PDB file of C-alpha atoms in Angstrom:
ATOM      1  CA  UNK A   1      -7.592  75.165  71.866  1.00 33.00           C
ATOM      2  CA  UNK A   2     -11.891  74.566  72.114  1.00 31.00           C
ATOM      3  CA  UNK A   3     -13.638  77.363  70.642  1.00 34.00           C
ATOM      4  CA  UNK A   4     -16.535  78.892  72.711  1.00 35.00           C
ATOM      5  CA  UNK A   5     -18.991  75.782  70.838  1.00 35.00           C
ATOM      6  CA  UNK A   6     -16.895  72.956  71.634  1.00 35.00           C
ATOM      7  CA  UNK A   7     -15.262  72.643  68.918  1.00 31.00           C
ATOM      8  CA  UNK A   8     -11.558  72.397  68.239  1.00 31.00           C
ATOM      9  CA  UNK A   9      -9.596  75.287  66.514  1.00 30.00           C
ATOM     10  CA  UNK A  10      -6.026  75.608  66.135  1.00 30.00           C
ATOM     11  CA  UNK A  11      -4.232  79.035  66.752  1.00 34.00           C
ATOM     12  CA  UNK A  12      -2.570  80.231  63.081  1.00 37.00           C
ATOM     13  CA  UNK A  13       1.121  81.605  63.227  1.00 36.00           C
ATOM     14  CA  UNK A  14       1.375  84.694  61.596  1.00 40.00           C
ATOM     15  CA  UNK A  15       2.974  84.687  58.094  1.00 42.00           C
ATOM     16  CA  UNK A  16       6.232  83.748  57.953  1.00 44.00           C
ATOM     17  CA  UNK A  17       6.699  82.698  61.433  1.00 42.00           C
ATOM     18  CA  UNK A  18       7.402  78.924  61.766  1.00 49.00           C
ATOM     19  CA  UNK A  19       8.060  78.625  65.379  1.00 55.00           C
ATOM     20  CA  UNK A  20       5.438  78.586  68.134  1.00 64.00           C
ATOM     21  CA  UNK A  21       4.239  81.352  70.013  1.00 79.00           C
ATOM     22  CA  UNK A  22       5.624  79.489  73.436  1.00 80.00           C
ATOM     23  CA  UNK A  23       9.330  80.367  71.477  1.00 84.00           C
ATOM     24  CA  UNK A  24       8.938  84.096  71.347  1.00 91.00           C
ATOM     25  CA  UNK A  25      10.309  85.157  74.984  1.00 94.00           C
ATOM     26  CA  UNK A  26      12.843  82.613  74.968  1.00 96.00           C
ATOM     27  CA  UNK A  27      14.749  83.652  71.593  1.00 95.00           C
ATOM     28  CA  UNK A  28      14.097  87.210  72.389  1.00 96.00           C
ATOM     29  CA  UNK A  29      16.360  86.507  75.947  1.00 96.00           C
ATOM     30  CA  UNK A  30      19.261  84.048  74.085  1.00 96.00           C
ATOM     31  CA  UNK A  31      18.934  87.245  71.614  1.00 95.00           C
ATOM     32  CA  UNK A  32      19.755  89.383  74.177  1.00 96.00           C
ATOM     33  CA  UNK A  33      22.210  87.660  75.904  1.00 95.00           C
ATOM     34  CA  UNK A  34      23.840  87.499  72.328  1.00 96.00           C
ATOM     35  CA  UNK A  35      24.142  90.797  72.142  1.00 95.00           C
ATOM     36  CA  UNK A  36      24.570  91.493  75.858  1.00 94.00           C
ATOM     37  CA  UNK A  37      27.508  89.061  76.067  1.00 93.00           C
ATOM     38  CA  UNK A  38      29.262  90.472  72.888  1.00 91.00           C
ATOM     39  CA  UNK A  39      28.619  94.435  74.086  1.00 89.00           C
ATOM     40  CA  UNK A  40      29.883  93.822  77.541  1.00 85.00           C
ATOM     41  CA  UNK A  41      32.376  90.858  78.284  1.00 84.00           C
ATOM     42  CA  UNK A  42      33.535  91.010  74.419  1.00 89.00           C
ATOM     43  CA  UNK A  43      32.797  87.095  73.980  1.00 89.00           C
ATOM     44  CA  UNK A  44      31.339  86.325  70.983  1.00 92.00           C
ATOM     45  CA  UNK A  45      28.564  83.336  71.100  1.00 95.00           C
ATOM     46  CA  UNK A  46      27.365  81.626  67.896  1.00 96.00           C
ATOM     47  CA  UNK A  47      24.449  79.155  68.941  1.00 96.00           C
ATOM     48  CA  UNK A  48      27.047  76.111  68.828  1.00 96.00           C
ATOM     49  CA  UNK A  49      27.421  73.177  70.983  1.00 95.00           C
ATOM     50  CA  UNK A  50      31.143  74.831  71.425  1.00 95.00           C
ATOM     51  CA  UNK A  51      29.940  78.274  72.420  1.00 96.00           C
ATOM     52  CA  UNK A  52      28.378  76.407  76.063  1.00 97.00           C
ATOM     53  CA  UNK A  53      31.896  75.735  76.846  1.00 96.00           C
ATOM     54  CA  UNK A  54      32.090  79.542  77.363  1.00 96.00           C
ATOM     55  CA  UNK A  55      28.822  79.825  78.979  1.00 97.00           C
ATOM     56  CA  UNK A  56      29.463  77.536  81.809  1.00 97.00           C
ATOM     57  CA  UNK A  57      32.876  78.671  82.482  1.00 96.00           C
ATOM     58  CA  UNK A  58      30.823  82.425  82.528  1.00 95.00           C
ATOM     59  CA  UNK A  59      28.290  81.009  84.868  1.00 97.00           C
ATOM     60  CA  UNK A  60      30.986  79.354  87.308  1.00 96.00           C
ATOM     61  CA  UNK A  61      32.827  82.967  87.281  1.00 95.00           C
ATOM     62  CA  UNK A  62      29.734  84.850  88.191  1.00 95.00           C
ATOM     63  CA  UNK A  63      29.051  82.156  90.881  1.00 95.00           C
ATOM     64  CA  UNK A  64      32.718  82.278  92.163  1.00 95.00           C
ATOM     65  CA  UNK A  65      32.422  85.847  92.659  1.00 95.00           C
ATOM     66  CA  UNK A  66      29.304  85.496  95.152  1.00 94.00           C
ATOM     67  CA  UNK A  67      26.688  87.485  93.522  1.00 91.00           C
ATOM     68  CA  UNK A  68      23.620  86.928  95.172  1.00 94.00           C
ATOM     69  CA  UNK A  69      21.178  85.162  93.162  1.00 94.00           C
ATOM     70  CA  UNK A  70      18.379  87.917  92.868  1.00 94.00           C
ATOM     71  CA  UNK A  71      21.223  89.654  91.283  1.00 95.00           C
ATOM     72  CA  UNK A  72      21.561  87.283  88.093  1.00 96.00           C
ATOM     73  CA  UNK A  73      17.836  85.544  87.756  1.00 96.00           C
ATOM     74  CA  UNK A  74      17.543  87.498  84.594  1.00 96.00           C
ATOM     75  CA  UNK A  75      21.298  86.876  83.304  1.00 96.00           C
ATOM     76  CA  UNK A  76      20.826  82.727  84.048  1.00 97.00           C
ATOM     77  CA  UNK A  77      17.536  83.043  82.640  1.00 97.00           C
ATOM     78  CA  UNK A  78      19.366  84.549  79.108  1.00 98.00           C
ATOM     79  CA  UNK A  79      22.153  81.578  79.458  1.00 98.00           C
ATOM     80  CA  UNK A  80      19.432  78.581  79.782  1.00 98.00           C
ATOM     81  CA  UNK A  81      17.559  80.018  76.720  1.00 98.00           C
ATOM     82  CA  UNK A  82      20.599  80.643  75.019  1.00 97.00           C
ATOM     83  CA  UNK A  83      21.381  76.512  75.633  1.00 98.00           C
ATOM     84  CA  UNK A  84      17.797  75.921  74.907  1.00 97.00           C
ATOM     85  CA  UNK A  85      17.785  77.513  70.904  1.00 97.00           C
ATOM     86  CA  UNK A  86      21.410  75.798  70.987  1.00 97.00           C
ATOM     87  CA  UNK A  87      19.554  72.629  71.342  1.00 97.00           C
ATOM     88  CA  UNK A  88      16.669  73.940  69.046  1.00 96.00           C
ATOM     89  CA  UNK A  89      19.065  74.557  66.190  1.00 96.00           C
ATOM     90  CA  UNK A  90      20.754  71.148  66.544  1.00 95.00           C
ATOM     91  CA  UNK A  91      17.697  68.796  67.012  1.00 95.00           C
ATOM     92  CA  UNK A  92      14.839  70.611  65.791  1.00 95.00           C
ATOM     93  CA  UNK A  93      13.351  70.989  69.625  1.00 95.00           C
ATOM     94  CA  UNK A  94      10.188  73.390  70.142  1.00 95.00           C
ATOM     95  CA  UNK A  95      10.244  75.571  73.148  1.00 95.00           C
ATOM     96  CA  UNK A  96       6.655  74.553  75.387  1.00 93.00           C
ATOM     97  CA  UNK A  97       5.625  76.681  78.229  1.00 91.00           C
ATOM     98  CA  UNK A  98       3.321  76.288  81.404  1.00 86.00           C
ATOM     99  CA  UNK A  99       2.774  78.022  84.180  1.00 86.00           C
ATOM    100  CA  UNK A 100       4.786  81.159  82.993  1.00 86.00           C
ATOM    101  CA  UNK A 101       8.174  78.447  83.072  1.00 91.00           C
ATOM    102  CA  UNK A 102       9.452  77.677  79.536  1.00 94.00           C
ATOM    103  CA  UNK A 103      10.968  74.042  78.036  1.00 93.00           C
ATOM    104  CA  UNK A 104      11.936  72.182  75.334  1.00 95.00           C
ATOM    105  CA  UNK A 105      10.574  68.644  74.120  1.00 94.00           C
ATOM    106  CA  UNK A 106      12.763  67.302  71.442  1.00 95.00           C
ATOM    107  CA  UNK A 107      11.518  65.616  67.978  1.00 94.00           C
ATOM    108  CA  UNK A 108      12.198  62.184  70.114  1.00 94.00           C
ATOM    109  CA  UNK A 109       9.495  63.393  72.619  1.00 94.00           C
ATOM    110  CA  UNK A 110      12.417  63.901  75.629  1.00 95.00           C
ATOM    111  CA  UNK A 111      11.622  67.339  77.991  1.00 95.00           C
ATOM    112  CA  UNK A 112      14.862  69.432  78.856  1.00 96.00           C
ATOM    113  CA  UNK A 113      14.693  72.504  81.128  1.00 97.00           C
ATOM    114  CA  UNK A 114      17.807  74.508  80.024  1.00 97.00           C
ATOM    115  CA  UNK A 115      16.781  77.798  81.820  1.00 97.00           C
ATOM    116  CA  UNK A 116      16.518  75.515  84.844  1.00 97.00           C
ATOM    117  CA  UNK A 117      20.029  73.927  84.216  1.00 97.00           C
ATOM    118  CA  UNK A 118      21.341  77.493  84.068  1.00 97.00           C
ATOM    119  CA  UNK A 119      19.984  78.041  87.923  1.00 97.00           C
ATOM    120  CA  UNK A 120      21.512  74.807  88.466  1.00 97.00           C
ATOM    121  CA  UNK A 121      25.041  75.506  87.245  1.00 97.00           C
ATOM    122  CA  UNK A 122      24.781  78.721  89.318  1.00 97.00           C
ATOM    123  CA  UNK A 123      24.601  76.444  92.325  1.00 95.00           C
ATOM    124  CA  UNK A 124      27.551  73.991  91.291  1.00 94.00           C
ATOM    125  CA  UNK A 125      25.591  71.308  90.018  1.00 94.00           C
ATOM    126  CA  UNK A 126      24.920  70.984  86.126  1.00 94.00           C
ATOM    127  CA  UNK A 127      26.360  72.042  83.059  1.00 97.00           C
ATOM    128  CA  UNK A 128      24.502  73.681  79.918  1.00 98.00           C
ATOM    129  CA  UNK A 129      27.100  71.777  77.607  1.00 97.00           C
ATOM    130  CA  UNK A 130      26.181  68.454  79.338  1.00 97.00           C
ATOM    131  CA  UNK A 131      22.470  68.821  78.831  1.00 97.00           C
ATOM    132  CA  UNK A 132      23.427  69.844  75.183  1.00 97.00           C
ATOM    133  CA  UNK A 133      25.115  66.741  74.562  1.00 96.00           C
ATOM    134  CA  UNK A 134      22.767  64.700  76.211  1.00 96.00           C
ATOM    135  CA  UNK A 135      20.058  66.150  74.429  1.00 96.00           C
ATOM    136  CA  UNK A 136      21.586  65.756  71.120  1.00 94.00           C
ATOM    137  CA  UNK A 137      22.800  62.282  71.364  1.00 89.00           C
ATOM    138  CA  UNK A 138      19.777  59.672  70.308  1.00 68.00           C
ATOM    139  CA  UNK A 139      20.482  57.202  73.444  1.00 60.00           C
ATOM    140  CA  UNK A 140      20.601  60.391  75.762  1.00 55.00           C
ATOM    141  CA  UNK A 141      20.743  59.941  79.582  1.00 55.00           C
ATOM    142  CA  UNK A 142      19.912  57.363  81.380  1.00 44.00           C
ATOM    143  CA  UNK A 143      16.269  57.824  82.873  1.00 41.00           C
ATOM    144  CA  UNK A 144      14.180  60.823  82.693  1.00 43.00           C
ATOM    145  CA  UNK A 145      15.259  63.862  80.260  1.00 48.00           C
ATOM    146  CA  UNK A 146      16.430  66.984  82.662  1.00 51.00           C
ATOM    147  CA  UNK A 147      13.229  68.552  83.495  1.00 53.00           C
TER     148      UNK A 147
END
Protein backbone atom coordinates (compact mmCIF):
# COMPACT_ATOMS: atom_id res chain seq x y z
CA UNK A 1 0.00 0.00 0.00
CA UNK A 2 1.66 3.86 -1.11
CA UNK A 3 0.63 6.40 1.25
CA UNK A 4 -0.77 9.69 -0.24
CA UNK A 5 3.43 10.93 -0.43
CA UNK A 6 4.72 8.04 -2.16
CA UNK A 7 5.82 6.32 0.28
CA UNK A 8 5.24 2.73 1.28
CA UNK A 9 3.14 1.79 4.43
CA UNK A 10 2.00 -1.48 5.41
CA UNK A 11 -1.64 -2.02 6.75
CA UNK A 12 -1.31 -3.29 10.75
CA UNK A 13 -3.61 -6.31 11.79
CA UNK A 14 -5.40 -5.57 14.71
CA UNK A 15 -4.15 -7.18 17.98
CA UNK A 16 -4.29 -10.57 18.12
CA UNK A 17 -5.30 -11.26 14.66
CA UNK A 18 -2.59 -13.17 12.68
CA UNK A 19 -4.33 -13.79 9.49
CA UNK A 20 -4.87 -11.25 6.71
CA UNK A 21 -7.69 -9.16 6.22
CA UNK A 22 -8.28 -10.99 2.56
CA UNK A 23 -9.14 -14.24 5.20
CA UNK A 24 -12.00 -12.64 7.02
CA UNK A 25 -15.08 -13.49 4.56
CA UNK A 26 -13.76 -16.72 3.73
CA UNK A 27 -13.51 -18.26 7.42
CA UNK A 28 -16.61 -16.45 8.32
CA UNK A 29 -18.47 -18.72 5.22
CA UNK A 30 -16.42 -22.32 6.08
CA UNK A 31 -17.71 -21.02 9.70
CA UNK A 32 -20.97 -21.02 8.60
CA UNK A 33 -21.15 -23.86 6.63
CA UNK A 34 -19.75 -25.54 9.89
CA UNK A 35 -22.44 -24.74 11.66
CA UNK A 36 -24.97 -24.81 8.82
CA UNK A 37 -23.97 -28.38 7.90
CA UNK A 38 -24.08 -29.66 11.58
CA UNK A 39 -27.71 -27.70 12.33
CA UNK A 40 -29.30 -29.01 9.21
CA UNK A 41 -28.00 -32.32 7.52
CA UNK A 42 -26.56 -33.47 11.11
CA UNK A 43 -22.93 -34.08 9.53
CA UNK A 44 -20.38 -33.04 11.57
CA UNK A 45 -17.17 -31.41 9.66
CA UNK A 46 -13.83 -30.93 11.46
CA UNK A 47 -11.45 -28.97 8.97
CA UNK A 48 -9.69 -32.44 8.00
CA UNK A 49 -8.47 -33.70 4.79
CA UNK A 50 -11.16 -36.65 5.71
CA UNK A 51 -14.10 -34.35 6.31
CA UNK A 52 -13.91 -33.40 2.04
CA UNK A 53 -14.80 -36.92 1.54
CA UNK A 54 -18.22 -35.83 2.92
CA UNK A 55 -18.27 -32.61 1.18
CA UNK A 56 -17.99 -33.89 -2.27
CA UNK A 57 -20.28 -36.72 -1.83
CA UNK A 58 -22.74 -33.54 -0.39
CA UNK A 59 -21.98 -31.55 -3.45
CA UNK A 60 -22.65 -34.58 -5.97
CA UNK A 61 -26.13 -35.12 -3.98
CA UNK A 62 -27.19 -31.55 -4.32
CA UNK A 63 -26.11 -31.73 -8.03
CA UNK A 64 -27.95 -35.11 -8.56
CA UNK A 65 -31.02 -33.64 -7.35
CA UNK A 66 -31.02 -30.75 -10.12
CA UNK A 67 -31.05 -27.66 -8.13
CA UNK A 68 -30.49 -24.91 -10.27
CA UNK A 69 -27.32 -23.25 -9.70
CA UNK A 70 -28.59 -19.70 -8.54
CA UNK A 71 -30.08 -21.85 -5.93
CA UNK A 72 -26.67 -23.04 -4.24
CA UNK A 73 -23.96 -20.11 -5.29
CA UNK A 74 -23.91 -19.27 -1.66
CA UNK A 75 -23.89 -23.06 -0.30
CA UNK A 76 -20.73 -23.97 -2.98
CA UNK A 77 -19.31 -20.80 -2.07
CA UNK A 78 -19.34 -22.12 1.97
CA UNK A 79 -17.93 -25.72 0.65
CA UNK A 80 -14.82 -24.14 -1.43
CA UNK A 81 -13.92 -21.98 1.64
CA UNK A 82 -14.51 -24.69 3.85
CA UNK A 83 -11.67 -26.78 1.47
CA UNK A 84 -9.76 -23.61 1.31
CA UNK A 85 -9.08 -23.18 5.54
CA UNK A 86 -8.81 -27.16 5.17
CA UNK A 87 -5.84 -26.46 3.10
CA UNK A 88 -4.91 -23.36 5.31
CA UNK A 89 -4.72 -25.49 8.42
CA UNK A 90 -2.62 -28.21 6.74
CA UNK A 91 -0.01 -26.09 4.79
CA UNK A 92 -0.03 -22.83 6.30
CA UNK A 93 -1.79 -21.19 2.94
CA UNK A 94 -3.05 -17.40 3.18
CA UNK A 95 -6.33 -16.65 1.61
CA UNK A 96 -5.52 -13.54 -1.33
CA UNK A 97 -8.35 -11.79 -2.94
CA UNK A 98 -8.91 -9.66 -6.21
CA UNK A 99 -11.53 -8.50 -7.88
CA UNK A 100 -14.11 -9.39 -5.08
CA UNK A 101 -12.95 -13.48 -5.95
CA UNK A 102 -10.96 -15.04 -3.06
CA UNK A 103 -7.71 -17.71 -3.27
CA UNK A 104 -5.15 -19.31 -1.66
CA UNK A 105 -1.26 -19.23 -2.47
CA UNK A 106 0.50 -21.81 -0.47
CA UNK A 107 3.96 -21.29 1.57
CA UNK A 108 5.50 -23.01 -1.82
CA UNK A 109 4.09 -20.00 -3.81
CA UNK A 110 1.31 -22.50 -5.77
CA UNK A 111 -2.42 -20.55 -6.31
CA UNK A 112 -5.53 -22.89 -5.61
CA UNK A 113 -9.10 -21.65 -6.15
CA UNK A 114 -11.13 -23.95 -3.80
CA UNK A 115 -14.39 -21.85 -3.95
CA UNK A 116 -13.94 -22.27 -7.70
CA UNK A 117 -13.39 -26.13 -7.41
CA UNK A 118 -16.63 -26.19 -5.40
CA UNK A 119 -18.57 -24.62 -8.69
CA UNK A 120 -16.66 -27.12 -10.48
CA UNK A 121 -17.69 -30.25 -8.58
CA UNK A 122 -21.25 -28.88 -8.90
CA UNK A 123 -20.83 -29.39 -12.62
CA UNK A 124 -19.20 -33.01 -12.46
CA UNK A 125 -15.80 -32.09 -12.90
CA UNK A 126 -13.41 -31.66 -9.77
CA UNK A 127 -13.19 -32.75 -6.40
CA UNK A 128 -12.42 -30.54 -3.16
CA UNK A 129 -10.51 -33.69 -1.68
CA UNK A 130 -8.37 -33.87 -4.89
CA UNK A 131 -7.31 -30.27 -4.80
CA UNK A 132 -6.63 -30.93 -1.01
CA UNK A 133 -4.30 -33.57 -1.70
CA UNK A 134 -2.74 -31.98 -4.43
CA UNK A 135 -2.23 -29.00 -2.58
CA UNK A 136 -0.73 -30.66 0.33
CA UNK A 137 1.62 -32.95 -1.36
CA UNK A 138 5.18 -30.99 -2.11
CA UNK A 139 5.43 -32.39 -5.90
CA UNK A 140 1.65 -31.38 -6.39
CA UNK A 141 0.09 -31.56 -9.90
CA UNK A 142 1.56 -31.58 -12.80
CA UNK A 143 1.54 -27.95 -14.40
CA UNK A 144 -0.19 -25.00 -13.12
CA UNK A 145 -1.79 -25.07 -9.41
CA UNK A 146 -5.88 -25.08 -9.86
CA UNK A 147 -6.61 -21.52 -10.29
Amino acid sequence: MTARNGTARTAQPAPGDTRPNAAAKPVRWAADTVATIREGARVRLDYSAQSLWRVDRMIEEIRREGAPYAAVELVLRGFGAYAGEVVARQTGAEWWATGGEHWLRTPDGRLWDPIDEARRCYGGHGSLRLLCRDATTADGPAGPARL
